[in-house]
Amino acid sequence: MISVQTIGSITVLKPRSALVGECLTLCRQAIKDSLHRHRTHLIVDLTECPLVASAGLEMLLDSQTECLRLGGKLVISEPQDLCNEIFDITGVSESVGVFKDMRSALSDFAR
């Protein structure tokens, strides 16, 4: 339900369904595992994720806080329209970088 890929110093996590239930649990664990290995530059690729529930929003914000505390950051790439709208309405996009494509998300780490 979630794939994990490494691109240089960046870890890309890609949920393959809505960020709820088991998929949310797996994503949370994958982020925790990455941080435990001192991999603090994370991209959550939402290409295949049609929905992020409130627990998913909380997990993204908490993960961003932890990444920042450890000297890294978490960004979101390629959210579907509904997810993008949810991020805007809830203010998540003010705390977590949201990028329309993977190239833009990767470029954000070069700054």
N, CA, C and O atoms as a Tinker XYZ file with bonds, in Angstrom:
   444  protein
     1  N      0.794000   -1.206000    0.000000    73     2
     2  CA     0.000000    0.000000    0.000000    64     1     3
     3  C      0.838000    1.273000    0.000000    63     2     4     5
     4  O      0.320000    2.363000   -0.246000    81     3
     5  N      2.122000    1.136000    0.274000    73     3     6
     6  CA     3.010000    2.299000    0.230000    64     5     7
     7  C      4.367000    1.851000   -0.285000    63     6     8     9
     8  O      4.903000    0.827000    0.136000    81     7
     9  N      4.912000    2.640000   -1.208000    73     7    10
    10  CA     6.258000    2.332000   -1.688000    64     9    11
    11  C      7.214000    3.383000   -1.141000    63    10    12    13
    12  O      6.839000    4.535000   -0.923000    81    11
    13  N      8.446000    2.965000   -0.926000    73    11    14
    14  CA     9.481000    3.859000   -0.411000    64    13    15
    15  C     10.651000    3.794000   -1.372000    63    14    16    17
    16  O     11.142000    2.714000   -1.701000    81    15
    17  N     11.095000    4.962000   -1.821000    73    15    18
    18  CA    12.197000    5.061000   -2.778000    64    17    19
    19  C     13.184000    6.100000   -2.259000    63    18    20    21
    20  O     12.791000    7.083000   -1.630000    81    19
    21  N     14.451000    5.878000   -2.525000    73    19    22
    22  CA    15.478000    6.833000   -2.140000    64    21    23
    23  C     16.051000    7.484000   -3.391000    63    22    24    25
    24  O     16.444000    6.804000   -4.339000    81    23
    25  N     16.089000    8.809000   -3.377000    73    23    26
    26  CA    16.708000    9.578000   -4.456000    64    25    27
    27  C     17.759000   10.461000   -3.791000    63    26    28    29
    28  O     17.439000   11.517000   -3.246000    81    27
    29  N     19.012000   10.021000   -3.841000    73    27    30
    30  CA    20.075000   10.739000   -3.133000    64    29    31
    31  C     19.791000   10.763000   -1.644000    63    30    32    33
    32  O     19.643000    9.714000   -1.018000    81    31
    33  N     19.713000   11.961000   -1.074000    73    31    34
    34  CA    19.456000   12.089000    0.364000    64    33    35
    35  C     17.968000   12.218000    0.685000    63    34    36    37
    36  O     17.592000   12.442000    1.836000    81    35
    37  N     17.129000   12.075000   -0.331000    73    35    38
    38  CA    15.686000   12.276000   -0.166000    64    37    39
    39  C     14.964000   10.934000   -0.191000    63    38    40    41
    40  O     15.245000   10.082000   -1.034000    81    39
    41  N     14.043000   10.758000    0.730000    73    39    42
    42  CA    13.201000    9.567000    0.765000    64    41    43
    43  C     11.823000    9.949000    0.239000    63    42    44    45
    44  O     11.206000   10.902000    0.714000    81    43
    45  N     11.350000    9.189000   -0.750000    73    43    46
    46  CA    10.033000    9.420000   -1.342000    64    45    47
    47  C      9.100000    8.310000   -0.876000    63    46    48    49
    48  O      9.364000    7.127000   -1.090000    81    47
    49  N      8.010000    8.708000   -0.239000    73    47    50
    50  CA     7.000000    7.763000    0.228000    64    49    51
    51  C      5.759000    7.944000   -0.639000    63    50    52    53
    52  O      5.271000    9.062000   -0.809000    81    51
    53  N      5.254000    6.848000   -1.184000    73    51    54
    54  CA     4.125000    6.939000   -2.105000    64    53    55
    55  C      2.988000    6.021000   -1.660000    63    54    56    57
    56  O      3.019000    4.819000   -1.921000    81    55
    57  N      1.979000    6.593000   -0.985000    73    55    58
    58  CA     0.803000    5.801000   -0.643000    64    57    59
    59  C      0.054000    5.419000   -1.919000    63    58    60    61
    60  O     -0.066000    6.228000   -2.839000    81    59
    61  N     -0.444000    4.197000   -1.971000    73    59    62
    62  CA    -1.123000    3.701000   -3.169000    64    61    63
    63  C     -2.641000    3.683000   -3.015000    63    62    64    65
    64  O     -3.345000    3.084000   -3.827000    81    63
    65  N     -3.139000    4.337000   -1.974000    73    63    66
    66  CA    -4.584000    4.455000   -1.773000    64    65    67
    67  C     -4.831000    5.660000   -0.870000    63    66    68    69
    68  O     -3.899000    6.389000   -0.529000    81    67
    69  N     -6.076000    5.863000   -0.489000    73    67    70
    70  CA    -6.415000    6.975000    0.408000    64    69    71
    71  C     -5.603000    6.870000    1.696000    63    70    72    73
    72  O     -5.333000    5.775000    2.189000    81    71
    73  N     -5.227000    8.004000    2.220000    73    71    74
    74  CA    -4.400000    8.049000    3.435000    64    73    75
    75  C     -5.311000    7.943000    4.662000    63    74    76    77
    76  O     -5.518000    8.901000    5.407000    81    75
    77  N     -5.839000    6.733000    4.832000    73    75    78
    78  CA    -6.723000    6.390000    5.954000    64    77    79
    79  C     -6.417000    4.951000    6.360000    63    78    80    81
    80  O     -5.795000    4.204000    5.604000    81    79
    81  N     -6.850000    4.573000    7.539000    73    79    82
    82  CA    -6.755000    3.183000    7.970000    64    81    83
    83  C     -5.367000    2.585000    7.867000    63    82    84    85
    84  O     -4.387000    3.165000    8.334000    81    83
    85  N     -5.298000    1.409000    7.243000    73    83    86
    86  CA    -4.033000    0.676000    7.146000    64    85    87
    87  C     -2.977000    1.443000    6.360000    63    86    88    89
    88  O     -1.800000    1.433000    6.721000    81    87
    89  N     -3.395000    2.108000    5.289000    73    87    90
    90  CA    -2.429000    2.874000    4.491000    64    89    91
    91  C     -1.814000    3.994000    5.333000    63    90    92    93
    92  O     -0.614000    4.253000    5.243000    81    91
    93  N     -2.628000    4.650000    6.143000    73    91    94
    94  CA    -2.126000    5.702000    7.028000    64    93    95
    95  C     -1.142000    5.128000    8.043000    63    94    96    97
    96  O     -0.094000    5.720000    8.300000    81    95
    97  N     -1.476000    3.987000    8.613000    73    95    98
    98  CA    -0.590000    3.331000    9.581000    64    97    99
    99  C      0.744000    2.983000    8.940000    63    98   100   101
   100  O      1.799000    3.197000    9.539000    81    99
   101  N      0.702000    2.448000    7.721000    73    99   102
   102  CA     1.935000    2.085000    7.013000    64   101   103
   103  C      2.765000    3.319000    6.671000    63   102   104   105
   104  O      3.992000    3.288000    6.770000    81   103
   105  N      2.106000    4.400000    6.272000    73   103   106
   106  CA     2.820000    5.639000    5.938000    64   105   107
   107  C      3.473000    6.220000    7.191000    63   106   108   109
   108  O      4.631000    6.636000    7.161000    81   107
   109  N      2.732000    6.245000    8.276000    73   107   110
   110  CA     3.276000    6.744000    9.546000    64   109   111
   111  C      4.517000    5.941000    9.950000    63   110   112   113
   112  O      5.520000    6.510000   10.380000    81   111
   113  N      4.437000    4.614000    9.807000    73   111   114
   114  CA     5.562000    3.752000   10.169000    64   113   115
   115  C      6.751000    3.973000    9.238000    63   114   116   117
   116  O      7.897000    3.985000    9.687000    81   115
   117  N      6.485000    4.150000    7.936000    73   115   118
   118  CA     7.563000    4.391000    6.974000    64   117   119
   119  C      8.282000    5.703000    7.282000    63   118   120   121
   120  O      9.505000    5.784000    7.169000    81   119
   121  N      7.529000    6.721000    7.667000    73   119   122
   122  CA     8.139000    7.997000    8.042000    64   121   123
   123  C      8.968000    7.822000    9.313000    63   122   124   125
   124  O     10.098000    8.302000    9.395000    81   123
   125  N      8.406000    7.141000   10.292000    73   123   126
   126  CA     9.131000    6.884000   11.542000    64   125   127
   127  C     10.429000    6.129000   11.272000    63   126   128   129
   128  O     11.473000    6.466000   11.831000    81   127
   129  N     10.367000    5.105000   10.412000    73   127   130
   130  CA    11.563000    4.332000   10.064000    64   129   131
   131  C     12.606000    5.206000    9.377000    63   130   132   133
   132  O     13.799000    5.092000    9.661000    81   131
   133  N     12.161000    6.079000    8.472000    73   131   134
   134  CA    13.089000    6.975000    7.773000    64   133   135
   135  C     13.787000    7.902000    8.758000    63   134   136   137
   136  O     15.003000    8.080000    8.697000    81   135
   137  N     13.022000    8.487000    9.655000    73   135   138
   138  CA    13.606000    9.402000   10.638000    64   137   139
   139  C     14.557000    8.666000   11.572000    63   138   140   141
   140  O     15.586000    9.211000   11.971000    81   139
   141  N     14.217000    7.440000   11.918000    73   139   142
   142  CA    15.093000    6.628000   12.771000    64   141   143
   143  C     16.453000    6.385000   12.099000    63   142   144   145
   144  O     17.472000    6.256000   12.776000    81   143
   145  N     16.454000    6.323000   10.751000    73   143   146
   146  CA    17.697000    6.131000    9.986000    64   145   147
   147  C     18.341000    7.479000    9.611000    63   146   148   149
   148  O     19.229000    7.538000    8.762000    81   147
   149  N     17.874000    8.557000   10.262000    73   147   150
   150  CA    18.408000    9.909000   10.040000    64   149   151
   151  C     18.161000   10.394000    8.619000    63   150   152   153
   152  O     18.927000   11.209000    8.105000    81   151
   153  N     17.123000    9.916000    7.988000    73   151   154
   154  CA    16.709000   10.382000    6.662000    64   153   155
   155  C     15.565000   11.363000    6.895000    63   154   156   157
   156  O     14.403000   10.977000    7.020000    81   155
   157  N     15.931000   12.647000    6.949000    73   155   158
   158  CA    14.978000   13.676000    7.368000    64   157   159
   159  C     14.456000   14.530000    6.223000    63   158   160   161
   160  O     13.689000   15.464000    6.455000    81   159
   161  N     14.853000   14.231000    5.001000    73   159   162
   162  CA    14.340000   14.935000    3.825000    64   161   163
   163  C     13.333000   14.011000    3.150000    63   162   164   165
   164  O     13.707000   13.049000    2.479000    81   163
   165  N     12.043000   14.317000    3.338000    73   163   166
   166  CA    10.987000   13.416000    2.905000    64   165   167
   167  C     10.043000   14.081000    1.912000    63   166   168   169
   168  O      9.691000   15.253000    2.052000    81   167
   169  N      9.644000   13.312000    0.912000    73   167   170
   170  CA     8.587000   13.713000   -0.009000    64   169   171
   171  C      7.485000   12.676000    0.102000    63   170   172   173
   172  O      7.740000   11.476000    0.002000    81   171
   173  N      6.265000   13.138000    0.307000    73   171   174
   174  CA     5.106000   12.254000    0.272000    64   173   175
   175  C      4.430000   12.487000   -1.076000    63   174   176   177
   176  O      3.822000   13.533000   -1.303000    81   175
   177  N      4.541000   11.510000   -1.960000    73   175   178
   178  CA     4.002000   11.577000   -3.321000    64   177   179
   179  C      2.561000   11.076000   -3.292000    63   178   180   181
   180  O      2.314000    9.896000   -3.047000    81   179
   181  N      1.611000   11.978000   -3.543000    73   179   182
   182  CA     0.194000   11.635000   -3.438000    64   181   183
   183  C     -0.473000   11.394000   -4.793000    63   182   184   185
   184  O     -1.690000   11.531000   -4.919000    81   183
   185  N      0.310000   11.039000   -5.793000    73   183   186
   186  CA    -0.222000   10.790000   -7.128000    64   185   187
   187  C     -1.386000    9.802000   -7.110000    63   186   188   189
   188  O     -2.381000   10.001000   -7.806000    81   187
   189  N     -1.265000    8.743000   -6.319000    73   187   190
   190  CA    -2.272000    7.683000   -6.298000    64   189   191
   191  C     -3.166000    7.743000   -5.061000    63   190   192   193
   192  O     -3.856000    6.774000   -4.745000    81   191
   193  N     -3.155000    8.861000   -4.373000    73   191   194
   194  CA    -3.921000    9.011000   -3.131000    64   193   195
   195  C     -5.109000    9.947000   -3.375000    63   194   196   197
   196  O     -4.920000   11.156000   -3.509000    81   195
   197  N     -6.330000    9.402000   -3.433000    73   195   198
   198  CA    -7.483000   10.243000   -3.733000    64   197   199
   199  C     -8.002000   11.059000   -2.552000    63   198   200   201
   200  O     -8.757000   12.010000   -2.752000    81   199
   201  N     -7.612000   10.704000   -1.321000    73   199   202
   202  CA    -8.179000   11.358000   -0.148000    64   201   203
   203  C     -7.213000   11.293000    1.030000    63   202   204   205
   204  O     -6.529000   10.290000    1.238000    81   203
   205  N     -7.171000   12.378000    1.795000    73   203   206
   206  CA    -6.431000   12.403000    3.062000    64   205   207
   207  C     -7.433000   12.799000    4.143000    63   206   208   209
   208  O     -7.963000   13.910000    4.126000    81   207
   209  N     -7.690000   11.894000    5.080000    73   207   210
   210  CA    -8.623000   12.168000    6.176000    64   209   211
   211  C     -7.936000   13.005000    7.247000    63   210   212   213
   212  O     -6.737000   13.270000    7.162000    81   211
   213  N     -8.697000   13.420000    8.253000    73   211   214
   214  CA    -8.153000   14.307000    9.289000    64   213   215
   215  C     -6.952000   13.693000   10.009000    63   214   216   217
   216  O     -6.006000   14.407000   10.339000    81   215
   217  N     -6.975000   12.388000   10.257000    73   215   218
   218  CA    -5.824000   11.738000   10.909000    64   217   219
   219  C     -4.592000   11.802000   10.011000    63   218   220   221
   220  O     -3.469000   11.902000   10.504000    81   219
   221  N     -4.796000   11.744000    8.705000    73   219   222
   222  CA    -3.692000   11.866000    7.758000    64   221   223
   223  C     -3.114000   13.268000    7.755000    63   222   224   225
   224  O     -1.898000   13.444000    7.670000    81   223
   225  N     -3.984000   14.269000    7.849000    73   223   226
   226  CA    -3.514000   15.655000    7.924000    64   225   227
   227  C     -2.676000   15.862000    9.180000    63   226   228   229
   228  O     -1.613000   16.482000    9.142000    81   227
   229  N     -3.174000   15.333000   10.285000    73   227   230
   230  CA    -2.438000   15.437000   11.549000    64   229   231
   231  C     -1.084000   14.743000   11.454000    63   230   232   233
   232  O     -0.083000   15.264000   11.946000    81   231
   233  N     -1.048000   13.571000   10.824000    73   231   234
   234  CA     0.206000   12.829000   10.667000    64   233   235
   235  C      1.199000   13.627000    9.820000    63   234   236   237
   236  O      2.385000   13.680000   10.145000    81   235
   237  N      0.722000   14.249000    8.736000    73   235   238
   238  CA     1.609000   15.048000    7.886000    64   237   239
   239  C      2.178000   16.235000    8.665000    63   238   240   241
   240  O      3.372000   16.519000    8.577000    81   239
   241  N      1.331000   16.924000    9.422000    73   239   242
   242  CA     1.800000   18.073000   10.202000    64   241   243
   243  C      2.768000   17.647000   11.305000    63   242   244   245
   244  O      3.800000   18.287000   11.508000    81   243
   245  N      2.440000   16.579000   12.009000    73   243   246
   246  CA     3.338000   16.079000   13.060000    64   245   247
   247  C      4.675000   15.634000   12.477000    63   246   248   249
   248  O      5.729000   15.874000   13.067000    81   247
   249  N      4.625000   14.988000   11.321000    73   247   250
   250  CA     5.857000   14.519000   10.669000    64   249   251
   251  C      6.707000   15.694000   10.211000    63   250   252   253
   252  O      7.932000   15.661000   10.322000    81   251
   253  N      6.056000   16.736000    9.696000    73   251   254
   254  CA     6.788000   17.935000    9.287000    64   253   255
   255  C      7.476000   18.567000   10.501000    63   254   256   257
   256  O      8.638000   18.965000   10.421000    81   255
   257  N      6.767000   18.656000   11.609000    73   255   258
   258  CA     7.344000   19.211000   12.836000    64   257   259
   259  C      8.573000   18.416000   13.261000    63   258   260   261
   260  O      9.600000   18.993000   13.621000    81   259
   261  N      8.465000   17.100000   13.220000    73   259   262
   262  CA     9.587000   16.244000   13.621000    64   261   263
   263  C     10.758000   16.381000   12.645000    63   262   264   265
   264  O     11.912000   16.447000   13.069000    81   263
   265  N     10.471000   16.423000   11.351000    73   263   266
   266  CA    11.543000   16.606000   10.359000    64   265   267
   267  C     12.273000   17.926000   10.594000    63   266   268   269
   268  O     13.503000   17.967000   10.586000    81   267
   269  N     11.520000   18.998000   10.802000    73   267   270
   270  CA    12.132000   20.304000   11.044000    64   269   271
   271  C     12.979000   20.287000   12.312000    63   270   272   273
   272  O     14.066000   20.865000   12.344000    81   271
   273  N     12.485000   19.630000   13.348000    73   271   274
   274  CA    13.235000   19.533000   14.608000    64   273   275
   275  C     14.572000   18.840000   14.396000    63   274   276   277
   276  O     15.559000   19.155000   15.062000    81   275
   277  N     14.597000   17.886000   13.457000    73   275   278
   278  CA    15.813000   17.122000   13.184000    64   277   279
   279  C     16.667000   17.734000   12.068000    63   278   280   281
   280  O     17.663000   17.139000   11.656000    81   279
   281  N     16.285000   18.916000   11.580000    73   279   282
   282  CA    17.074000   19.600000   10.562000    64   281   283
   283  C     16.691000   19.272000    9.134000    63   282   284   285
   284  O     17.433000   19.608000    8.211000    81   283
   285  N     15.570000   18.635000    8.927000    73   283   286
   286  CA    15.110000   18.303000    7.579000    64   285   287
   287  C     13.783000   18.963000    7.292000    63   286   288   289
   288  O     13.454000   19.997000    7.872000    81   287
   289  N     13.018000   18.360000    6.391000    73   287   290
   290  CA    11.662000   18.833000    6.123000    64   289   291
   291  C     10.901000   17.780000    5.337000    63   290   292   293
   292  O     11.481000   16.868000    4.749000    81   291
   293  N      9.599000   17.933000    5.346000    73   291   294
   294  CA     8.700000   17.068000    4.602000    64   293   295
   295  C      7.930000   17.941000    3.633000    63   294   296   297
   296  O      7.453000   19.013000    4.005000    81   295
   297  N      7.804000   17.494000    2.394000    73   295   298
   298  CA     6.977000   18.181000    1.412000    64   297   299
   299  C      6.049000   17.165000    0.752000    63   298   300   301
   300  O      6.264000   15.955000    0.829000    81   299
   301  N      5.029000   17.683000    0.113000    73   299   302
   302  CA     4.037000   16.859000   -0.581000    64   301   303
   303  C      4.161000   17.126000   -2.065000    63   302   304   305
   304  O      4.308000   18.273000   -2.488000    81   303
   305  N      4.100000   16.049000   -2.869000    73   303   306
   306  CA     4.126000   16.246000   -4.318000    64   305   307
   307  C      2.904000   15.606000   -4.964000    63   306   308   309
   308  O      2.389000   14.590000   -4.500000    81   307
   309  N      2.469000   16.217000   -6.023000    73   307   310
   310  CA     1.423000   15.732000   -6.925000    64   309   311
   311  C      0.119000   15.322000   -6.251000    63   310   312   313
   312  O     -0.404000   14.243000   -6.527000    81   311
   313  N     -0.419000   16.176000   -5.364000    73   311   314
   314  CA    -1.707000   15.818000   -4.773000    64   313   315
   315  C     -2.818000   15.916000   -5.818000    63   314   316   317
   316  O     -2.783000   16.773000   -6.701000    81   315
   317  N     -3.794000   15.035000   -5.705000    73   315   318
   318  CA    -4.960000   15.119000   -6.571000    64   317   319
   319  C     -5.772000   16.343000   -6.167000    63   318   320   321
   320  O     -5.563000   16.905000   -5.092000    81   319
   321  N     -6.699000   16.756000   -7.028000    73   319   322
   322  CA    -7.440000   18.000000   -6.806000    64   321   323
   323  C     -8.134000   18.054000   -5.448000    63   322   324   325
   324  O     -8.059000   19.070000   -4.756000    81   323
   325  N     -8.808000   16.972000   -5.058000    73   323   326
   326  CA    -9.509000   16.969000   -3.774000    64   325   327
   327  C     -8.527000   17.153000   -2.616000    63   326   328   329
   328  O     -8.796000   17.913000   -1.686000    81   327
   329  N     -7.403000   16.465000   -2.673000    73   327   330
   330  CA    -6.390000   16.607000   -1.613000    64   329   331
   331  C     -5.858000   18.032000   -1.571000    63   330   332   333
   332  O     -5.683000   18.601000   -0.494000    81   331
   333  N     -5.603000   18.603000   -2.730000    73   331   334
   334  CA    -5.116000   19.979000   -2.801000    64   333   335
   335  C     -6.108000   20.931000   -2.141000    63   334   336   337
   336  O     -5.725000   21.827000   -1.389000    81   335
   337  N     -7.383000   20.722000   -2.434000    73   335   338
   338  CA    -8.427000   21.556000   -1.846000    64   337   339
   339  C     -8.464000   21.382000   -0.324000    63   338   340   341
   340  O     -8.595000   22.358000    0.414000    81   339
   341  N     -8.349000   20.151000    0.133000    73   339   342
   342  CA    -8.327000   19.870000    1.578000    64   341   343
   343  C     -7.139000   20.572000    2.237000    63   342   344   345
   344  O     -7.286000   21.162000    3.307000    81   343
   345  N     -5.968000   20.514000    1.606000    73   343   346
   346  CA    -4.779000   21.166000    2.168000    64   345   347
   347  C     -4.978000   22.675000    2.262000    63   346   348   349
   348  O     -4.569000   23.294000    3.244000    81   347
   349  N     -5.605000   23.268000    1.249000    73   347   350
   350  CA    -5.840000   24.712000    1.259000    64   349   351
   351  C     -6.863000   25.106000    2.324000    63   350   352   353
   352  O     -6.646000   26.056000    3.076000    81   351
   353  N     -7.972000   24.377000    2.386000    73   351   354
   354  CA    -9.039000   24.709000    3.331000    64   353   355
   355  C     -8.576000   24.550000    4.777000    63   354   356   357
   356  O     -8.918000   25.370000    5.629000    81   355
   357  N     -7.812000   23.515000    5.054000    73   355   358
   358  CA    -7.373000   23.237000    6.432000    64   357   359
   359  C     -6.123000   24.017000    6.834000    63   358   360   361
   360  O     -5.768000   24.044000    8.013000    81   359
   361  N     -5.458000   24.645000    5.880000    73   359   362
   362  CA    -4.241000   25.391000    6.179000    64   361   363
   363  C     -2.982000   24.543000    6.199000    63   362   364   365
   364  O     -1.904000   25.047000    6.514000    81   363
   365  N     -3.098000   23.264000    5.869000    73   363   366
   366  CA    -1.916000   22.392000    5.839000    64   365   367
   367  C     -0.889000   22.931000    4.853000    63   366   368   369
   368  O      0.315000   22.855000    5.100000    81   367
   369  N     -1.367000   23.478000    3.731000    73   367   370
   370  CA    -0.444000   23.983000    2.707000    64   369   371
   371  C      0.347000   25.206000    3.177000    63   370   372   373
   372  O      1.309000   25.607000    2.523000    81   371
   373  N     -0.052000   25.800000    4.304000    73   371   374
   374  CA     0.721000   26.906000    4.869000    64   373   375
   375  C      1.894000   26.401000    5.708000    63   374   376   377
   376  O      2.861000   27.130000    5.932000    81   375
   377  N      1.807000   25.159000    6.167000    73   375   378
   378  CA     2.845000   24.583000    7.023000    64   377   379
   379  C      3.732000   23.574000    6.317000    63   378   380   381
   380  O      4.879000   23.361000    6.709000    81   379
   381  N      3.199000   22.958000    5.279000    73   379   382
   382  CA     3.915000   21.918000    4.535000    64   381   383
   383  C      3.943000   22.330000    3.069000    63   382   384   385
   384  O      2.910000   22.691000    2.506000    81   383
   385  N      5.117000   22.278000    2.448000    73   383   386
   386  CA     5.218000   22.613000    1.035000    64   385   387
   387  C      4.437000   21.616000    0.188000    63   386   388   389
   388  O      4.564000   20.405000    0.366000    81   387
   389  N      3.630000   22.133000   -0.734000    73   387   390
   390  CA     2.842000   21.292000   -1.639000    64   389   391
   391  C      3.248000   21.656000   -3.062000    63   390   392   393
   392  O      3.155000   22.816000   -3.464000    81   391
   393  N      3.699000   20.656000   -3.825000    73   391   394
   394  CA     4.216000   20.889000   -5.170000    64   393   395
   395  C      3.424000   20.093000   -6.193000    63   394   396   397
   396  O      3.007000   18.964000   -5.934000    81   395
   397  N      3.220000   20.701000   -7.366000    73   395   398
   398  CA     2.385000   20.073000   -8.399000    64   397   399
   399  C      3.039000   18.869000   -9.046000    63   398   400   401
   400  O      2.347000   18.019000   -9.607000    81   399
   401  N      4.376000   18.777000   -8.980000    73   399   402
   402  CA     5.050000   17.627000   -9.591000    64   401   403
   403  C      6.307000   17.264000   -8.794000    63   402   404   405
   404  O      6.784000   18.029000   -7.955000    81   403
   405  N      6.818000   16.081000   -9.088000    73   403   406
   406  CA     7.978000   15.566000   -8.350000    64   405   407
   407  C      9.219000   16.426000   -8.587000    63   406   408   409
   408  O     10.000000   16.654000   -7.663000    81   407
   409  N      9.400000   16.893000   -9.792000    73   407   410
   410  CA    10.575000   17.721000  -10.102000    64   409   411
   411  C     10.613000   18.964000   -9.218000    63   410   412   413
   412  O     11.664000   19.320000   -8.683000    81   411
   413  N      9.475000   19.618000   -9.066000    73   411   414
   414  CA     9.410000   20.810000   -8.213000    64   413   415
   415  C      9.681000   20.464000   -6.753000    63   414   416   417
   416  O     10.366000   21.209000   -6.052000    81   415
   417  N      9.144000   19.338000   -6.298000    73   415   418
   418  CA     9.373000   18.910000   -4.913000    64   417   419
   419  C     10.848000   18.619000   -4.681000    63   418   420   421
   420  O     11.415000   19.043000   -3.674000    81   419
   421  N     11.466000   17.905000   -5.599000    73   419   422
   422  CA    12.898000   17.603000   -5.479000    64   421   423
   423  C     13.728000   18.882000   -5.504000    63   422   424   425
   424  O     14.691000   19.016000   -4.748000    81   423
   425  N     13.356000   19.821000   -6.374000    73   423   426
   426  CA    14.091000   21.084000   -6.487000    64   425   427
   427  C     14.036000   21.889000   -5.200000    63   426   428   429
   428  O     14.967000   22.634000   -4.896000    81   427
   429  N     12.959000   21.749000   -4.444000    73   427   430
   430  CA    12.828000   22.496000   -3.196000    64   429   431
   431  C     13.930000   22.134000   -2.203000    63   430   432   433
   432  O     14.299000   22.956000   -1.364000    81   431
   433  N     14.452000   20.928000   -2.288000    73   431   434
   434  CA    15.519000   20.507000   -1.375000    64   433   435
   435  C     16.883000   21.048000   -1.804000    63   434   436   437
   436  O     17.839000   20.987000   -1.030000    81   435
   437  N     16.987000   21.571000   -3.013000    73   435   438
   438  CA    18.256000   22.109000   -3.504000    64   437   439
   439  C     18.449000   23.559000   -3.071000    63   438   440   441
   440  O     19.525000   24.122000   -3.271000    81   439
   441  N     17.442000   24.158000   -2.493000    73   439   442
   442  CA    17.521000   25.577000   -2.101000    64   441   443
   443  C     18.211000   25.744000   -0.789000    63   442   444
   444  O     18.365000   26.867000   -0.311000    81   443
